[in-house]
């Protein structure tokens, strides 16, 4: 028994080290998503650009991440998840260095496109956890990876604010480059290849169709607040992208080795979970986007606190940190009450916290408290969703399914963020050139509606046997 216990302990330590390495890469990816938000004005000034053009540093990252995430997930299933995870982290680190060293906006945007490869960290990490951890520990491990993403997204606003207020914006990229490089080395050293790669060929045509089909609508959505939601350019790109996605579906149905196995993804447990994921994505970024803008608005608006970027980010810090508890809590609830009940409860808590923000945001303490409630729900939802997905799919398709789910979440977040931006833009007053109080309430109500519908969708997820 002694040797067995020792071997089991060593294996446990090895998987924990691997989980820590994956978590570090996930944190770098999440930070890259939100640290840039407080830095956009500083970036525009340093690169002699305008406010509209500099938003491409965010748009390019979101689009590249959305496109590359499912592709890297599928490549991991084909050629080895550990190998592709190292590749994704190295490309992400290179992109961070390009953005850090660049002196013009075009190169910064190019670096951000390369950083988008970091989106592959989550599906590849989830796929690895699906195989490397025993069933009783699987939900916990996947929950930790997802919770780290949520924590990083929230803390990114705090870190970005601190960097902007106290040093150069370039440190946003230096920090994530170092984290990604360290994660790549750690993954290469401590993580053996989990299971056997399936082999096969990548569906290049399918990848191109998916890339174009996703990019066109996301581009339209990201620019809709500037072009107008009913402009010919916006509608044309959305319709064009949807048509390309229809062609993608038809092509994949005929392909012998498709990029995405549509038959698996249209099974009710996975399909409804992805619908709920889209809606959670729409609603979750309401807190991240609205709270800092609300808090930084001057007191002359009648609602703002007039704080700097650091203080605004700190209002979200407690809620962002508690999201880390979402992993263990989601695993516990998943075993006790199941995935659909856990996800429905998480969406309900998010809706409650966001509704309280809409109704009672008169002080910094109330904003901190209600953000804390909302982010508890967000952390729990992000932690349980990947477990529902991978447990409903065969292990050989785990990274592929997780990649598509991450894509759905990214699209939902992009749609939600732009709808919120449109609502706030419509409420801008001539006197302050800032949104009025009512527009923030309407934006919060939109987020509440999205998460309430997500709660209903989650309650309708049918039970599915775990796949092997």
PDB file of N, CA and C in Angstrom, residues 131-180:
ATOM      1  N   UNK A 131      -9.474  14.599 -19.055  1.00  0.00           N
ATOM      2  CA  UNK A 131      -8.788  13.309 -19.129  1.00  0.00           C
ATOM      3  C   UNK A 131      -7.884  13.075 -17.923  1.00  0.00           C
ATOM      4  N   UNK A 132      -7.217  14.138 -17.447  1.00  0.00           N
ATOM      5  CA  UNK A 132      -6.179  13.965 -16.431  1.00  0.00           C
ATOM      6  C   UNK A 132      -6.736  13.736 -15.031  1.00  0.00           C
ATOM      7  N   UNK A 133      -7.957  14.217 -14.761  1.00  0.00           N
ATOM      8  CA  UNK A 133      -8.509  14.108 -13.412  1.00  0.00           C
ATOM      9  C   UNK A 133      -9.581  13.021 -13.368  1.00  0.00           C
ATOM     10  N   UNK A 134      -9.663  12.304 -12.260  1.00  0.00           N
ATOM     11  CA  UNK A 134     -10.711  11.286 -12.115  1.00  0.00           C
ATOM     12  C   UNK A 134     -12.079  11.956 -12.060  1.00  0.00           C
ATOM     13  N   UNK A 135     -13.146  11.211 -12.340  1.00  0.00           N
ATOM     14  CA  UNK A 135     -14.482  11.810 -12.395  1.00  0.00           C
ATOM     15  C   UNK A 135     -14.865  12.600 -11.154  1.00  0.00           C
ATOM     16  N   UNK A 136     -14.462  12.122  -9.978  1.00  0.00           N
ATOM     17  CA  UNK A 136     -14.868  12.821  -8.749  1.00  0.00           C
ATOM     18  C   UNK A 136     -14.128  14.148  -8.565  1.00  0.00           C
ATOM     19  N   UNK A 137     -13.024  14.362  -9.305  1.00  0.00           N
ATOM     20  CA  UNK A 137     -12.256  15.609  -9.198  1.00  0.00           C
ATOM     21  C   UNK A 137     -12.370  16.471 -10.449  1.00  0.00           C
ATOM     22  N   UNK A 138     -13.009  15.931 -11.466  1.00  0.00           N
ATOM     23  CA  UNK A 138     -13.038  16.605 -12.769  1.00  0.00           C
ATOM     24  C   UNK A 138     -13.772  17.939 -12.703  1.00  0.00           C
ATOM     25  N   UNK A 139     -14.955  17.948 -12.097  1.00  0.00           N
ATOM     26  CA  UNK A 139     -15.736  19.189 -12.025  1.00  0.00           C
ATOM     27  C   UNK A 139     -14.980  20.259 -11.248  1.00  0.00           C
ATOM     28  N   UNK A 140     -14.258  19.845 -10.205  1.00  0.00           N
ATOM     29  CA  UNK A 140     -13.476  20.794  -9.417  1.00  0.00           C
ATOM     30  C   UNK A 140     -12.371  21.409 -10.261  1.00  0.00           C
ATOM     31  N   UNK A 141     -11.626  20.572 -11.013  1.00  0.00           N
ATOM     32  CA  UNK A 141     -10.504  21.071 -11.811  1.00  0.00           C
ATOM     33  C   UNK A 141     -10.989  22.003 -12.922  1.00  0.00           C
ATOM     34  N   UNK A 142     -12.041  21.600 -13.617  1.00  0.00           N
ATOM     35  CA  UNK A 142     -12.586  22.439 -14.691  1.00  0.00           C
ATOM     36  C   UNK A 142     -13.136  23.732 -14.110  1.00  0.00           C
ATOM     37  N   UNK A 143     -13.776  23.635 -12.948  1.00  0.00           N
ATOM     38  CA  UNK A 143     -14.300  24.826 -12.297  1.00  0.00           C
ATOM     39  C   UNK A 143     -13.208  25.814 -11.926  1.00  0.00           C
ATOM     40  N   UNK A 144     -12.053  25.307 -11.485  1.00  0.00           N
ATOM     41  CA  UNK A 144     -10.935  26.184 -11.129  1.00  0.00           C
ATOM     42  C   UNK A 144     -10.456  26.950 -12.363  1.00  0.00           C
ATOM     43  N   UNK A 145     -10.294  26.251 -13.490  1.00  0.00           N
ATOM     44  CA  UNK A 145      -9.839  26.918 -14.722  1.00  0.00           C
ATOM     45  C   UNK A 145     -10.816  28.023 -15.110  1.00  0.00           C
ATOM     46  N   UNK A 146     -12.098  27.715 -15.076  1.00  0.00           N
ATOM     47  CA  UNK A 146     -13.111  28.693 -15.459  1.00  0.00           C
ATOM     48  C   UNK A 146     -13.177  29.845 -14.463  1.00  0.00           C
ATOM     49  N   UNK A 147     -13.027  29.533 -13.175  1.00  0.00           N
ATOM     50  CA  UNK A 147     -13.069  30.582 -12.158  1.00  0.00           C
ATOM     51  C   UNK A 147     -11.886  31.530 -12.300  1.00  0.00           C
ATOM     52  N   UNK A 148     -10.713  30.998 -12.644  1.00  0.00           N
ATOM     53  CA  UNK A 148      -9.543  31.847 -12.856  1.00  0.00           C
ATOM     54  C   UNK A 148      -9.807  32.836 -13.988  1.00  0.00           C
ATOM     55  N   UNK A 149     -10.483  32.375 -15.033  1.00  0.00           N
ATOM     56  CA  UNK A 149     -10.832  33.279 -16.129  1.00  0.00           C
ATOM     57  C   UNK A 149     -11.726  34.414 -15.619  1.00  0.00           C
ATOM     58  N   UNK A 150     -12.712  34.079 -14.809  1.00  0.00           N
ATOM     59  CA  UNK A 150     -13.604  35.100 -14.279  1.00  0.00           C
ATOM     60  C   UNK A 150     -12.886  36.077 -13.374  1.00  0.00           C
ATOM     61  N   UNK A 151     -12.035  35.545 -12.485  1.00  0.00           N
ATOM     62  CA  UNK A 151     -11.264  36.402 -11.579  1.00  0.00           C
ATOM     63  C   UNK A 151     -10.373  37.351 -12.380  1.00  0.00           C
ATOM     64  N   UNK A 152      -9.688  36.802 -13.378  1.00  0.00           N
ATOM     65  CA  UNK A 152      -8.794  37.627 -14.188  1.00  0.00           C
ATOM     66  C   UNK A 152      -9.527  38.718 -14.945  1.00  0.00           C
ATOM     67  N   UNK A 153     -10.721  38.400 -15.441  1.00  0.00           N
ATOM     68  CA  UNK A 153     -11.503  39.404 -16.165  1.00  0.00           C
ATOM     69  C   UNK A 153     -11.855  40.572 -15.261  1.00  0.00           C
ATOM     70  N   UNK A 154     -12.221  40.277 -14.010  1.00  0.00           N
ATOM     71  CA  UNK A 154     -12.561  41.337 -13.075  1.00  0.00           C
ATOM     72  C   UNK A 154     -11.338  42.091 -12.588  1.00  0.00           C
ATOM     73  N   UNK A 155     -10.280  41.359 -12.201  1.00  0.00           N
ATOM     74  CA  UNK A 155      -9.078  42.013 -11.693  1.00  0.00           C
ATOM     75  C   UNK A 155      -8.348  42.789 -12.776  1.00  0.00           C
ATOM     76  N   UNK A 156      -8.592  42.429 -14.044  1.00  0.00           N
ATOM     77  CA  UNK A 156      -7.963  43.163 -15.132  1.00  0.00           C
ATOM     78  C   UNK A 156      -8.282  44.645 -15.097  1.00  0.00           C
ATOM     79  N   UNK A 157      -9.499  44.977 -14.692  1.00  0.00           N
ATOM     80  CA  UNK A 157      -9.880  46.389 -14.587  1.00  0.00           C
ATOM     81  C   UNK A 157      -9.093  47.086 -13.480  1.00  0.00           C
ATOM     82  N   UNK A 158      -8.867  46.371 -12.370  1.00  0.00           N
ATOM     83  CA  UNK A 158      -8.084  46.942 -11.271  1.00  0.00           C
ATOM     84  C   UNK A 158      -6.631  47.112 -11.697  1.00  0.00           C
ATOM     85  N   UNK A 159      -6.054  46.050 -12.270  1.00  0.00           N
ATOM     86  CA  UNK A 159      -4.655  46.094 -12.699  1.00  0.00           C
ATOM     87  C   UNK A 159      -4.457  47.158 -13.776  1.00  0.00           C
ATOM     88  N   UNK A 160      -5.385  47.194 -14.742  1.00  0.00           N
ATOM     89  CA  UNK A 160      -5.290  48.195 -15.795  1.00  0.00           C
ATOM     90  C   UNK A 160      -5.354  49.602 -15.242  1.00  0.00           C
ATOM     91  N   UNK A 161      -6.237  49.830 -14.282  1.00  0.00           N
ATOM     92  CA  UNK A 161      -6.336  51.146 -13.654  1.00  0.00           C
ATOM     93  C   UNK A 161      -5.061  51.532 -12.934  1.00  0.00           C
ATOM     94  N   UNK A 162      -4.483  50.598 -12.182  1.00  0.00           N
ATOM     95  CA  UNK A 162      -3.232  50.870 -11.474  1.00  0.00           C
ATOM     96  C   UNK A 162      -2.111  51.202 -12.444  1.00  0.00           C
ATOM     97  N   UNK A 163      -2.025  50.447 -13.526  1.00  0.00           N
ATOM     98  CA  UNK A 163      -0.970  50.686 -14.510  1.00  0.00           C
ATOM     99  C   UNK A 163      -1.147  52.059 -15.156  1.00  0.00           C
ATOM    100  N   UNK A 164      -2.357  52.376 -15.566  1.00  0.00           N
ATOM    101  CA  UNK A 164      -2.615  53.657 -16.227  1.00  0.00           C
ATOM    102  C   UNK A 164      -2.329  54.826 -15.284  1.00  0.00           C
ATOM    103  N   UNK A 165      -2.711  54.682 -14.036  1.00  0.00           N
ATOM    104  CA  UNK A 165      -2.556  55.788 -13.086  1.00  0.00           C
ATOM    105  C   UNK A 165      -1.121  55.974 -12.610  1.00  0.00           C
ATOM    106  N   UNK A 166      -0.283  54.911 -12.676  1.00  0.00           N
ATOM    107  CA  UNK A 166       1.024  54.994 -12.019  1.00  0.00           C
ATOM    108  C   UNK A 166       2.217  54.684 -12.919  1.00  0.00           C
ATOM    109  N   UNK A 167       1.999  54.181 -14.134  1.00  0.00           N
ATOM    110  CA  UNK A 167       3.138  53.855 -14.991  1.00  0.00           C
ATOM    111  C   UNK A 167       2.685  53.839 -16.457  1.00  0.00           C
ATOM    112  N   UNK A 168       3.479  53.254 -17.334  1.00  0.00           N
ATOM    113  CA  UNK A 168       3.173  53.229 -18.764  1.00  0.00           C
ATOM    114  C   UNK A 168       2.203  52.102 -19.103  1.00  0.00           C
ATOM    115  N   UNK A 169       1.329  52.347 -20.102  1.00  0.00           N
ATOM    116  CA  UNK A 169       0.400  51.317 -20.557  1.00  0.00           C
ATOM    117  C   UNK A 169       1.135  50.080 -21.063  1.00  0.00           C
ATOM    118  N   UNK A 170       2.394  50.231 -21.469  1.00  0.00           N
ATOM    119  CA  UNK A 170       3.148  49.094 -22.029  1.00  0.00           C
ATOM    120  C   UNK A 170       3.289  47.949 -21.028  1.00  0.00           C
ATOM    121  N   UNK A 171       3.217  48.266 -19.739  1.00  0.00           N
ATOM    122  CA  UNK A 171       3.332  47.212 -18.734  1.00  0.00           C
ATOM    123  C   UNK A 171       2.159  46.250 -18.792  1.00  0.00           C
ATOM    124  N   UNK A 172       1.037  46.663 -19.373  1.00  0.00           N
ATOM    125  CA  UNK A 172      -0.075  45.734 -19.585  1.00  0.00           C
ATOM    126  C   UNK A 172       0.386  44.552 -20.431  1.00  0.00           C
ATOM    127  N   UNK A 173       1.182  44.847 -21.442  1.00  0.00           N
ATOM    128  CA  UNK A 173       1.650  43.799 -22.351  1.00  0.00           C
ATOM    129  C   UNK A 173       2.870  43.068 -21.798  1.00  0.00           C
ATOM    130  N   UNK A 174       3.769  43.791 -21.120  1.00  0.00           N
ATOM    131  CA  UNK A 174       4.926  43.112 -20.538  1.00  0.00           C
ATOM    132  C   UNK A 174       4.496  42.066 -19.505  1.00  0.00           C
ATOM    133  N   UNK A 175       3.543  42.410 -18.685  1.00  0.00           N
ATOM    134  CA  UNK A 175       3.088  41.489 -17.627  1.00  0.00           C
ATOM    135  C   UNK A 175       2.470  40.237 -18.221  1.00  0.00           C
ATOM    136  N   UNK A 176       1.571  40.395 -19.188  1.00  0.00           N
ATOM    137  CA  UNK A 176       0.927  39.213 -19.773  1.00  0.00           C
ATOM    138  C   UNK A 176       1.916  38.389 -20.588  1.00  0.00           C
ATOM    139  N   UNK A 177       2.905  39.035 -21.211  1.00  0.00           N
ATOM    140  CA  UNK A 177       3.935  38.280 -21.942  1.00  0.00           C
ATOM    141  C   UNK A 177       4.709  37.384 -20.990  1.00  0.00           C
ATOM    142  N   UNK A 178       5.107  37.936 -19.842  1.00  0.00           N
ATOM    143  CA  UNK A 178       5.866  37.145 -18.864  1.00  0.00           C
ATOM    144  C   UNK A 178       5.029  35.991 -18.324  1.00  0.00           C
ATOM    145  N   UNK A 179       3.754  36.259 -18.031  1.00  0.00           N
ATOM    146  CA  UNK A 179       2.889  35.209 -17.497  1.00  0.00           C
ATOM    147  C   UNK A 179       2.692  34.087 -18.507  1.00  0.00           C
ATOM    148  N   UNK A 180       2.448  34.439 -19.765  1.00  0.00           N
ATOM    149  CA  UNK A 180       2.221  33.418 -20.792  1.00  0.00           C
ATOM    150  C   UNK A 180       3.483  32.594 -21.032  1.00  0.00           C
TER     151      UNK A 180
END
